[in-house]
Amino acid sequence: MIQFFFENIEKINIDADVTKWLQKIIVSEEKKVGEITYVFCDDDYLLKINQDYLKHDYYTDIITFDYVKGKTISADIFVSLPRILENTQLHSKDFKNEFHRVLAHGILHLCGYKDKTQEEIFLMREREDFYLSLF
């Protein structure tokens, strides 16, 4: 089950198609859908999580707490909507596209993709682009 919540930020409309699409990503990666919670929030809310749980003192667009067991994907995924908006403005991107990319990015991490090396970043971006094309 995939759920969406909002903390310290105005609620936005999320299509039912988004849930189906995220489930499709998981199944396509030969995994099972467990309990996935997306929490959309503001920058300060996510910064506090970054500081308290990861001991990082910087803003980010997404933090994923991984509860994967075997092939079952479960997680709490925190997403800063203002950070996504800022990224779209900096890179002249469409908000909806970037929003979906970040959602897919979190799921792909849970499926085992990394993004520390150039090679991993390239593969992650390739998978994001592939799944975005399916939406």
mmCIF file of C-alpha atoms in Angstrom, residues 22-135:
data_model
loop_
_atom_site.group_PDB
_atom_site.id
_atom_site.type_symbol
_atom_site.label_atom_id
_atom_site.label_comp_id
_atom_site.label_asym_id
_atom_site.label_seq_id
_atom_site.Cartn_x
_atom_site.Cartn_y
_atom_site.Cartn_z
ATOM 1 C CA LEU A 22 4.820 3.606 -8.510
ATOM 2 C CA GLN A 23 3.441 0.094 -7.997
ATOM 3 C CA LYS A 24 4.296 -0.680 -11.626
ATOM 4 C CA ILE A 25 7.913 0.403 -11.027
ATOM 5 C CA ILE A 26 8.187 -1.934 -8.041
ATOM 6 C CA VAL A 27 6.670 -4.901 -9.879
ATOM 7 C CA SER A 28 8.806 -4.208 -12.976
ATOM 8 C CA GLU A 29 11.891 -4.397 -10.750
ATOM 9 C CA GLU A 30 10.676 -7.836 -9.609
ATOM 10 C CA LYS A 31 9.807 -6.653 -6.116
ATOM 11 C CA LYS A 32 6.589 -6.608 -4.075
ATOM 12 C CA VAL A 33 4.711 -3.582 -2.755
ATOM 13 C CA GLY A 34 4.773 -3.373 1.026
ATOM 14 C CA GLU A 35 3.941 -0.363 3.199
ATOM 15 C CA ILE A 36 5.243 2.827 1.561
ATOM 16 C CA THR A 37 4.523 6.224 3.046
ATOM 17 C CA TYR A 38 5.433 9.449 1.278
ATOM 18 C CA VAL A 39 5.486 12.508 3.531
ATOM 19 C CA PHE A 40 5.576 15.785 1.615
ATOM 20 C CA CYS A 41 6.932 18.647 3.672
ATOM 21 C CA ASP A 42 8.766 21.963 3.652
ATOM 22 C CA ASP A 43 12.544 22.454 3.681
ATOM 23 C CA ASP A 44 12.804 23.062 7.436
ATOM 24 C CA TYR A 45 10.903 19.884 8.281
ATOM 25 C CA LEU A 46 13.205 17.799 6.069
ATOM 26 C CA LEU A 47 16.320 19.595 7.326
ATOM 27 C CA LYS A 48 15.386 18.645 10.902
ATOM 28 C CA ILE A 49 15.015 14.993 9.881
ATOM 29 C CA ASN A 50 18.379 15.190 8.096
ATOM 30 C CA GLN A 51 20.014 16.642 11.220
ATOM 31 C CA ASP A 52 18.314 14.406 13.793
ATOM 32 C CA TYR A 53 18.503 11.044 12.039
ATOM 33 C CA LEU A 54 21.349 11.299 9.548
ATOM 34 C CA LYS A 55 23.523 13.913 11.309
ATOM 35 C CA HIS A 56 23.674 15.964 8.074
ATOM 36 C CA ASP A 57 23.268 19.727 8.273
ATOM 37 C CA TYR A 58 22.051 20.570 4.779
ATOM 38 C CA TYR A 59 18.888 20.772 2.733
ATOM 39 C CA THR A 60 17.906 17.921 0.434
ATOM 40 C CA ASP A 61 14.919 17.019 -1.720
ATOM 41 C CA ILE A 62 14.362 13.457 -0.452
ATOM 42 C CA ILE A 63 15.216 11.213 2.494
ATOM 43 C CA THR A 64 14.256 7.559 2.422
ATOM 44 C CA PHE A 65 14.021 5.300 5.467
ATOM 45 C CA ASP A 66 14.361 1.787 4.118
ATOM 46 C CA TYR A 67 12.346 -1.037 5.722
ATOM 47 C CA VAL A 68 12.790 -3.485 2.825
ATOM 48 C CA LYS A 69 12.516 -7.161 3.780
ATOM 49 C CA GLY A 70 13.572 -9.556 1.049
ATOM 50 C CA LYS A 71 11.698 -8.522 -2.090
ATOM 51 C CA THR A 72 9.020 -6.532 -0.226
ATOM 52 C CA ILE A 73 9.531 -2.789 -0.572
ATOM 53 C CA SER A 74 8.513 -0.794 2.511
ATOM 54 C CA ALA A 75 9.697 2.668 3.527
ATOM 55 C CA ASP A 76 8.983 6.123 4.838
ATOM 56 C CA ILE A 77 9.976 8.623 2.152
ATOM 57 C CA PHE A 78 10.169 12.324 3.033
ATOM 58 C CA VAL A 79 10.077 14.793 0.144
ATOM 59 C CA SER A 80 10.586 18.572 0.233
ATOM 60 C CA LEU A 81 8.178 20.171 -2.227
ATOM 61 C CA PRO A 82 9.921 23.593 -2.074
ATOM 62 C CA ARG A 83 13.238 21.905 -2.913
ATOM 63 C CA ILE A 84 11.670 20.247 -5.975
ATOM 64 C CA LEU A 85 10.219 23.590 -7.042
ATOM 65 C CA GLU A 86 13.605 25.281 -6.641
ATOM 66 C CA ASN A 87 15.299 22.525 -8.679
ATOM 67 C CA THR A 88 12.761 22.931 -11.488
ATOM 68 C CA GLN A 89 13.464 26.665 -11.623
ATOM 69 C CA LEU A 90 17.247 26.205 -11.520
ATOM 70 C CA HIS A 91 17.237 23.609 -14.306
ATOM 71 C CA SER A 92 14.265 24.925 -16.328
ATOM 72 C CA LYS A 93 12.275 21.734 -15.783
ATOM 73 C CA ASP A 94 8.568 21.034 -15.466
ATOM 74 C CA PHE A 95 7.415 20.675 -11.829
ATOM 75 C CA LYS A 96 5.247 17.621 -12.475
ATOM 76 C CA ASN A 97 8.066 15.818 -14.292
ATOM 77 C CA GLU A 98 10.597 16.600 -11.561
ATOM 78 C CA PHE A 99 8.067 15.627 -8.868
ATOM 79 C CA HIS A 100 7.557 12.240 -10.516
ATOM 80 C CA ARG A 101 11.324 11.809 -10.979
ATOM 81 C CA VAL A 102 11.909 12.296 -7.236
ATOM 82 C CA LEU A 103 9.137 9.821 -6.361
ATOM 83 C CA ALA A 104 10.645 7.236 -8.722
ATOM 84 C CA HIS A 105 14.140 7.983 -7.392
ATOM 85 C CA GLY A 106 13.094 6.991 -3.872
ATOM 86 C CA ILE A 107 11.527 3.751 -5.100
ATOM 87 C CA LEU A 108 14.584 2.904 -7.214
ATOM 88 C CA HIS A 109 16.854 3.307 -4.177
ATOM 89 C CA LEU A 110 14.643 0.815 -2.351
ATOM 90 C CA CYS A 111 14.970 -1.562 -5.308
ATOM 91 C CA GLY A 112 18.760 -1.502 -4.903
ATOM 92 C CA TYR A 113 19.933 1.305 -7.196
ATOM 93 C CA LYS A 114 22.636 3.609 -5.847
ATOM 94 C CA ASP A 115 23.873 7.038 -6.916
ATOM 95 C CA LYS A 116 27.297 7.582 -5.382
ATOM 96 C CA THR A 117 29.555 6.971 -8.405
ATOM 97 C CA GLN A 118 29.237 8.423 -11.914
ATOM 98 C CA GLU A 119 28.326 4.969 -13.218
ATOM 99 C CA GLU A 120 25.605 4.526 -10.577
ATOM 100 C CA ILE A 121 24.244 8.025 -11.240
ATOM 101 C CA PHE A 122 24.069 7.261 -14.959
ATOM 102 C CA LEU A 123 22.175 3.998 -14.353
ATOM 103 C CA MET A 124 19.821 5.663 -11.837
ATOM 104 C CA ARG A 125 19.033 8.470 -14.308
ATOM 105 C CA GLU A 126 18.499 5.931 -17.084
ATOM 106 C CA ARG A 127 15.973 3.999 -14.940
ATOM 107 C CA GLU A 128 14.233 7.224 -13.881
ATOM 108 C CA ASP A 129 13.907 8.293 -17.523
ATOM 109 C CA PHE A 130 12.606 4.863 -18.502
ATOM 110 C CA TYR A 131 9.893 4.864 -15.835
ATOM 111 C CA LEU A 132 8.990 8.502 -16.498
ATOM 112 C CA SER A 133 8.365 7.521 -20.122
ATOM 113 C CA LEU A 134 5.825 4.947 -18.898
ATOM 114 C CA PHE A 135 3.796 7.466 -16.889
#
